[in-house]
């Protein structure tokens, strides 16, 4: 397996830890963490520092019956069923897929998509791009995070393979092209509608719903 070259930026990892990332982005970060030992180690190191700070904080008195109440809650709260990873899809993606294989929708040119979630804060989708095919050239109205799950793509920022995460801000104008070999399967989160350049892709935009 090739080494992951493109990781989560510190500010996005901070926001993830603080729980302030919109849902779509937090799923992409969780998916990267599940396949990237380096970022997971960094997150755990942060948590250790946080825990050490908490350990130094003044103790607060615990209610005498607190332990019993916590234990009884543990007894009555059923553990939620967490889908496991399957094939190229890590557990956070399988959770979004509700444990089912993707239901691809054709976008033309062999490109397929499944929208996993979409709200005011952002949208999350899986993209399937055949080898050598390009995603329509676009710039961003905001932040886009793209995680490669299978195959690879390249654009003006470099080459991205399984596990690599591309962080694109609104100043990046790029045209990702899938590499040779396996079809490129990506998980992408965007926080604003993409702006496509050519007329035809603009007509396709309602289809993309991104
Ligand atoms: Zn990483």
mmCIF file of N, CA, C and O in Angstrom, residues 86-144:
data_model
loop_
_atom_site.group_PDB
_atom_site.id
_atom_site.type_symbol
_atom_site.label_atom_id
_atom_site.label_comp_id
_atom_site.label_asym_id
_atom_site.label_seq_id
_atom_site.Cartn_x
_atom_site.Cartn_y
_atom_site.Cartn_z
ATOM 1 N N UNK A 86 -16.386 -1.724 4.779
ATOM 2 C CA UNK A 86 -16.643 -2.788 3.815
ATOM 3 C C UNK A 86 -15.936 -2.441 2.509
ATOM 4 O O UNK A 86 -16.177 -1.370 1.940
ATOM 5 N N UNK A 87 -15.080 -3.340 2.034
ATOM 6 C CA UNK A 87 -14.343 -3.073 0.794
ATOM 7 C C UNK A 87 -13.507 -1.812 0.938
ATOM 8 O O UNK A 87 -12.770 -1.659 1.912
ATOM 9 N N UNK A 88 -13.663 -0.883 -0.012
ATOM 10 C CA UNK A 88 -12.878 0.359 0.039
ATOM 11 C C UNK A 88 -13.537 1.392 0.954
ATOM 12 O O UNK A 88 -12.968 2.460 1.181
ATOM 13 N N UNK A 89 -14.751 1.099 1.467
ATOM 14 C CA UNK A 89 -15.485 2.091 2.247
ATOM 15 C C UNK A 89 -15.231 1.926 3.740
ATOM 16 O O UNK A 89 -15.622 0.922 4.327
ATOM 17 N N UNK A 90 -14.569 2.906 4.370
ATOM 18 C CA UNK A 90 -14.318 2.809 5.807
ATOM 19 C C UNK A 90 -15.619 2.958 6.606
ATOM 20 O O UNK A 90 -16.651 3.386 6.064
ATOM 21 N N UNK A 91 -15.550 2.607 7.892
ATOM 22 C CA UNK A 91 -16.752 2.581 8.731
ATOM 23 C C UNK A 91 -17.561 3.888 8.689
ATOM 24 O O UNK A 91 -18.795 3.835 8.585
ATOM 25 N N UNK A 92 -16.926 5.082 8.748
ATOM 26 C CA UNK A 92 -17.747 6.312 8.731
ATOM 27 C C UNK A 92 -18.558 6.450 7.438
ATOM 28 O O UNK A 92 -19.655 7.014 7.452
ATOM 29 N N UNK A 93 -18.037 5.910 6.321
ATOM 30 C CA UNK A 93 -18.774 5.967 5.057
ATOM 31 C C UNK A 93 -19.900 4.934 5.079
ATOM 32 O O UNK A 93 -21.033 5.208 4.653
ATOM 33 N N UNK A 94 -19.609 3.733 5.610
ATOM 34 C CA UNK A 94 -20.660 2.707 5.695
ATOM 35 C C UNK A 94 -21.801 3.172 6.595
ATOM 36 O O UNK A 94 -22.960 2.824 6.367
ATOM 37 N N UNK A 95 -21.474 3.984 7.619
ATOM 38 C CA UNK A 95 -22.528 4.541 8.476
ATOM 39 C C UNK A 95 -23.442 5.432 7.642
ATOM 40 O O UNK A 95 -24.672 5.357 7.742
ATOM 41 N N UNK A 96 -22.834 6.280 6.780
ATOM 42 C CA UNK A 96 -23.626 7.166 5.911
ATOM 43 C C UNK A 96 -24.443 6.352 4.912
ATOM 44 O O UNK A 96 -25.542 6.753 4.522
ATOM 45 N N UNK A 97 -23.871 5.223 4.475
ATOM 46 C CA UNK A 97 -24.564 4.350 3.506
ATOM 47 C C UNK A 97 -25.564 3.425 4.195
ATOM 48 O O UNK A 97 -26.200 2.614 3.537
ATOM 49 N N UNK A 98 -25.671 3.565 5.517
ATOM 50 C CA UNK A 98 -26.553 2.721 6.338
ATOM 51 C C UNK A 98 -26.256 1.238 6.119
ATOM 52 O O UNK A 98 -27.153 0.397 6.055
ATOM 53 N N UNK A 99 -24.973 0.938 5.945
ATOM 54 C CA UNK A 99 -24.556 -0.454 5.838
ATOM 55 C C UNK A 99 -24.785 -1.081 4.474
ATOM 56 O O UNK A 99 -24.496 -2.267 4.289
ATOM 57 N N UNK A 100 -25.316 -0.306 3.523
ATOM 58 C CA UNK A 100 -25.635 -0.858 2.189
ATOM 59 C C UNK A 100 -24.570 -0.448 1.167
ATOM 60 O O UNK A 100 -23.913 0.572 1.343
ATOM 61 N N UNK A 101 -24.412 -1.205 0.073
ATOM 62 C CA UNK A 101 -23.505 -0.763 -0.994
ATOM 63 C C UNK A 101 -24.041 0.533 -1.621
ATOM 64 O O UNK A 101 -25.245 0.803 -1.525
ATOM 65 N N UNK A 102 -23.165 1.333 -2.264
ATOM 66 C CA UNK A 102 -23.631 2.592 -2.865
ATOM 67 C C UNK A 102 -24.687 2.342 -3.934
ATOM 68 O O UNK A 102 -24.666 1.318 -4.623
ATOM 69 N N UNK A 103 -25.628 3.285 -4.041
ATOM 70 C CA UNK A 103 -26.621 3.265 -5.128
ATOM 71 C C UNK A 103 -26.216 4.377 -6.080
ATOM 72 O O UNK A 103 -26.620 5.528 -5.931
ATOM 73 N N UNK A 104 -25.364 4.033 -7.054
ATOM 74 C CA UNK A 104 -24.805 5.039 -7.949
ATOM 75 C C UNK A 104 -25.863 5.598 -8.878
ATOM 76 O O UNK A 104 -26.739 4.873 -9.354
ATOM 77 N N UNK A 105 -25.703 6.887 -9.167
ATOM 78 C CA UNK A 105 -26.534 7.540 -10.168
ATOM 79 C C UNK A 105 -25.611 8.021 -11.275
ATOM 80 O O UNK A 105 -24.588 8.649 -11.011
ATOM 81 N N UNK A 106 -25.962 7.701 -12.531
ATOM 82 C CA UNK A 106 -25.107 8.067 -13.666
ATOM 83 C C UNK A 106 -25.157 9.568 -13.915
ATOM 84 O O UNK A 106 -26.225 10.164 -13.929
ATOM 85 N N UNK A 107 -23.975 10.144 -14.142
ATOM 86 C CA UNK A 107 -23.908 11.576 -14.437
ATOM 87 C C UNK A 107 -23.478 11.832 -15.874
ATOM 88 O O UNK A 107 -23.340 12.969 -16.280
ATOM 89 N N UNK A 108 -23.211 10.801 -16.661
ATOM 90 C CA UNK A 108 -22.694 10.977 -18.023
ATOM 91 C C UNK A 108 -21.199 10.788 -18.038
ATOM 92 O O UNK A 108 -20.514 11.048 -17.048
ATOM 93 N N UNK A 109 -20.698 10.296 -19.195
ATOM 94 C CA UNK A 109 -19.260 10.077 -19.343
ATOM 95 C C UNK A 109 -18.733 8.989 -18.422
ATOM 96 O O UNK A 109 -17.531 8.941 -18.156
ATOM 97 N N UNK A 110 -19.624 8.143 -17.935
ATOM 98 C CA UNK A 110 -19.193 7.064 -17.051
ATOM 99 C C UNK A 110 -19.030 7.498 -15.605
ATOM 100 O O UNK A 110 -18.741 6.683 -14.736
ATOM 101 N N UNK A 111 -19.218 8.795 -15.347
ATOM 102 C CA UNK A 111 -19.085 9.301 -13.970
ATOM 103 C C UNK A 111 -20.370 9.002 -13.213
ATOM 104 O O UNK A 111 -21.468 9.163 -13.735
ATOM 105 N N UNK A 112 -20.209 8.540 -11.980
ATOM 106 C CA UNK A 112 -21.367 8.200 -11.157
ATOM 107 C C UNK A 112 -21.270 8.944 -9.828
ATOM 108 O O UNK A 112 -20.181 9.310 -9.405
ATOM 109 N N UNK A 113 -22.386 9.091 -9.183
ATOM 110 C CA UNK A 113 -22.411 9.812 -7.917
ATOM 111 C C UNK A 113 -23.491 9.254 -7.015
ATOM 112 O O UNK A 113 -24.528 8.799 -7.487
ATOM 113 N N UNK A 114 -23.252 9.285 -5.724
ATOM 114 C CA UNK A 114 -24.343 9.125 -4.757
ATOM 115 C C UNK A 114 -24.227 10.225 -3.722
ATOM 116 O O UNK A 114 -23.181 10.370 -3.067
ATOM 117 N N UNK A 115 -25.283 11.001 -3.571
ATOM 118 C CA UNK A 115 -25.302 12.022 -2.517
ATOM 119 C C UNK A 115 -25.656 11.336 -1.208
ATOM 120 O O UNK A 115 -26.644 10.613 -1.117
ATOM 121 N N UNK A 116 -24.808 11.530 -0.200
ATOM 122 C CA UNK A 116 -25.015 10.883 1.094
ATOM 123 C C UNK A 116 -25.785 11.782 2.047
ATOM 124 O O UNK A 116 -26.586 11.315 2.838
ATOM 125 N N UNK A 117 -25.494 13.073 1.997
ATOM 126 C CA UNK A 117 -26.255 14.019 2.805
ATOM 127 C C UNK A 117 -26.096 15.401 2.203
ATOM 128 O O UNK A 117 -25.103 15.685 1.533
ATOM 129 N N UNK A 118 -27.092 16.239 2.421
ATOM 130 C CA UNK A 118 -27.024 17.607 1.911
ATOM 131 C C UNK A 118 -27.894 18.481 2.796
ATOM 132 O O UNK A 118 -29.060 18.150 3.057
ATOM 133 N N UNK A 119 -27.329 19.555 3.306
ATOM 134 C CA UNK A 119 -28.113 20.535 4.055
ATOM 135 C C UNK A 119 -27.499 21.913 3.837
ATOM 136 O O UNK A 119 -26.638 22.084 2.972
ATOM 137 N N UNK A 120 -27.947 22.893 4.628
ATOM 138 C CA UNK A 120 -27.475 24.275 4.443
ATOM 139 C C UNK A 120 -25.968 24.389 4.635
ATOM 140 O O UNK A 120 -25.326 25.254 4.052
ATOM 141 N N UNK A 121 -25.412 23.528 5.476
ATOM 142 C CA UNK A 121 -24.005 23.666 5.848
ATOM 143 C C UNK A 121 -23.052 22.981 4.875
ATOM 144 O O UNK A 121 -21.873 23.280 4.863
ATOM 145 N N UNK A 122 -23.588 22.046 4.096
ATOM 146 C CA UNK A 122 -22.701 21.365 3.167
ATOM 147 C C UNK A 122 -23.317 20.099 2.636
ATOM 148 O O UNK A 122 -24.351 19.635 3.124
ATOM 149 N N UNK A 123 -22.675 19.539 1.619
ATOM 150 C CA UNK A 123 -23.166 18.284 1.063
ATOM 151 C C UNK A 123 -22.025 17.282 1.014
ATOM 152 O O UNK A 123 -20.851 17.650 0.924
ATOM 153 N N UNK A 124 -22.413 16.023 1.097
ATOM 154 C CA UNK A 124 -21.457 14.930 1.118
ATOM 155 C C UNK A 124 -21.849 13.948 0.033
ATOM 156 O O UNK A 124 -23.023 13.594 -0.088
ATOM 157 N N UNK A 125 -20.866 13.549 -0.783
ATOM 158 C CA UNK A 125 -21.215 12.627 -1.860
ATOM 159 C C UNK A 125 -20.062 11.688 -2.143
ATOM 160 O O UNK A 125 -18.910 11.987 -1.828
ATOM 161 N N UNK A 126 -20.406 10.554 -2.732
ATOM 162 C CA UNK A 126 -19.410 9.644 -3.276
ATOM 163 C C UNK A 126 -19.364 9.871 -4.778
ATOM 164 O O UNK A 126 -20.407 10.044 -5.413
ATOM 165 N N UNK A 127 -18.163 9.884 -5.330
ATOM 166 C CA UNK A 127 -17.989 10.043 -6.775
ATOM 167 C C UNK A 127 -17.224 8.841 -7.311
ATOM 168 O O UNK A 127 -16.297 8.353 -6.654
ATOM 169 N N UNK A 128 -17.599 8.399 -8.496
ATOM 170 C CA UNK A 128 -16.950 7.279 -9.177
ATOM 171 C C UNK A 128 -16.527 7.800 -10.539
ATOM 172 O O UNK A 128 -17.369 8.212 -11.340
ATOM 173 N N UNK A 129 -15.217 7.838 -10.779
ATOM 174 C CA UNK A 129 -14.704 8.426 -12.023
ATOM 175 C C UNK A 129 -13.854 7.377 -12.738
ATOM 176 O O UNK A 129 -12.842 6.910 -12.196
ATOM 177 N N UNK A 130 -14.254 6.969 -13.974
ATOM 178 C CA UNK A 130 -13.473 5.958 -14.693
ATOM 179 C C UNK A 130 -12.055 6.469 -14.962
ATOM 180 O O UNK A 130 -11.837 7.683 -15.023
ATOM 181 N N UNK A 131 -11.093 5.533 -15.129
ATOM 182 C CA UNK A 131 -9.707 5.933 -15.371
ATOM 183 C C UNK A 131 -9.607 6.908 -16.537
ATOM 184 O O UNK A 131 -10.241 6.703 -17.575
ATOM 185 N N UNK A 132 -8.831 7.972 -16.373
ATOM 186 C CA UNK A 132 -8.584 8.930 -17.442
ATOM 187 C C UNK A 132 -9.679 9.967 -17.634
ATOM 188 O O UNK A 132 -9.524 10.898 -18.408
ATOM 189 N N UNK A 133 -10.815 9.807 -16.940
ATOM 190 C CA UNK A 133 -11.920 10.765 -17.089
ATOM 191 C C UNK A 133 -11.715 11.956 -16.155
ATOM 192 O O UNK A 133 -11.130 11.835 -15.086
ATOM 193 N N UNK A 134 -12.240 13.102 -16.577
ATOM 194 C CA UNK A 134 -12.108 14.314 -15.781
ATOM 195 C C UNK A 134 -13.439 14.689 -15.142
ATOM 196 O O UNK A 134 -14.498 14.498 -15.739
ATOM 197 N N UNK A 135 -13.355 15.211 -13.945
ATOM 198 C CA UNK A 135 -14.515 15.849 -13.332
ATOM 199 C C UNK A 135 -14.595 17.239 -13.959
ATOM 200 O O UNK A 135 -13.558 17.859 -14.181
ATOM 201 N N UNK A 136 -15.788 17.741 -14.315
ATOM 202 C CA UNK A 136 -15.858 19.053 -14.951
ATOM 203 C C UNK A 136 -15.064 20.100 -14.164
ATOM 204 O O UNK A 136 -15.113 20.117 -12.935
ATOM 205 N N UNK A 137 -14.352 20.951 -14.910
ATOM 206 C CA UNK A 137 -13.523 21.968 -14.262
ATOM 207 C C UNK A 137 -14.411 22.904 -13.440
ATOM 208 O O UNK A 137 -15.463 23.334 -13.897
ATOM 209 N N UNK A 138 -13.985 23.185 -12.244
ATOM 210 C CA UNK A 138 -14.816 24.030 -11.386
ATOM 211 C C UNK A 138 -13.945 24.778 -10.385
ATOM 212 O O UNK A 138 -12.826 24.392 -10.093
ATOM 213 N N UNK A 139 -14.482 25.863 -9.874
ATOM 214 C CA UNK A 139 -13.875 26.500 -8.717
ATOM 215 C C UNK A 139 -14.890 26.406 -7.583
ATOM 216 O O UNK A 139 -16.011 25.943 -7.782
ATOM 217 N N UNK A 140 -14.513 26.833 -6.399
ATOM 218 C CA UNK A 140 -15.355 26.587 -5.239
ATOM 219 C C UNK A 140 -15.926 27.861 -4.660
ATOM 220 O O UNK A 140 -15.281 28.882 -4.659
ATOM 221 N N UNK A 141 -17.137 27.765 -4.149
ATOM 222 C CA UNK A 141 -17.685 28.884 -3.397
ATOM 223 C C UNK A 141 -17.187 28.855 -1.967
ATOM 224 O O UNK A 141 -17.392 29.787 -1.213
ATOM 225 N N UNK A 142 -16.542 27.784 -1.579
ATOM 226 C CA UNK A 142 -16.080 27.655 -0.198
ATOM 227 C C UNK A 142 -15.057 26.552 -0.100
ATOM 228 O O UNK A 142 -14.230 26.395 -0.991
ATOM 229 N N UNK A 143 -15.152 25.771 0.962
ATOM 230 C CA UNK A 143 -14.197 24.703 1.207
ATOM 231 C C UNK A 143 -14.684 23.396 0.580
ATOM 232 O O UNK A 143 -15.874 23.084 0.634
ATOM 233 N N UNK A 144 -13.753 22.637 -0.002
ATOM 234 C CA UNK A 144 -14.069 21.286 -0.469
ATOM 235 C C UNK A 144 -13.010 20.336 0.067
ATOM 236 O O UNK A 144 -11.817 20.594 -0.067
#
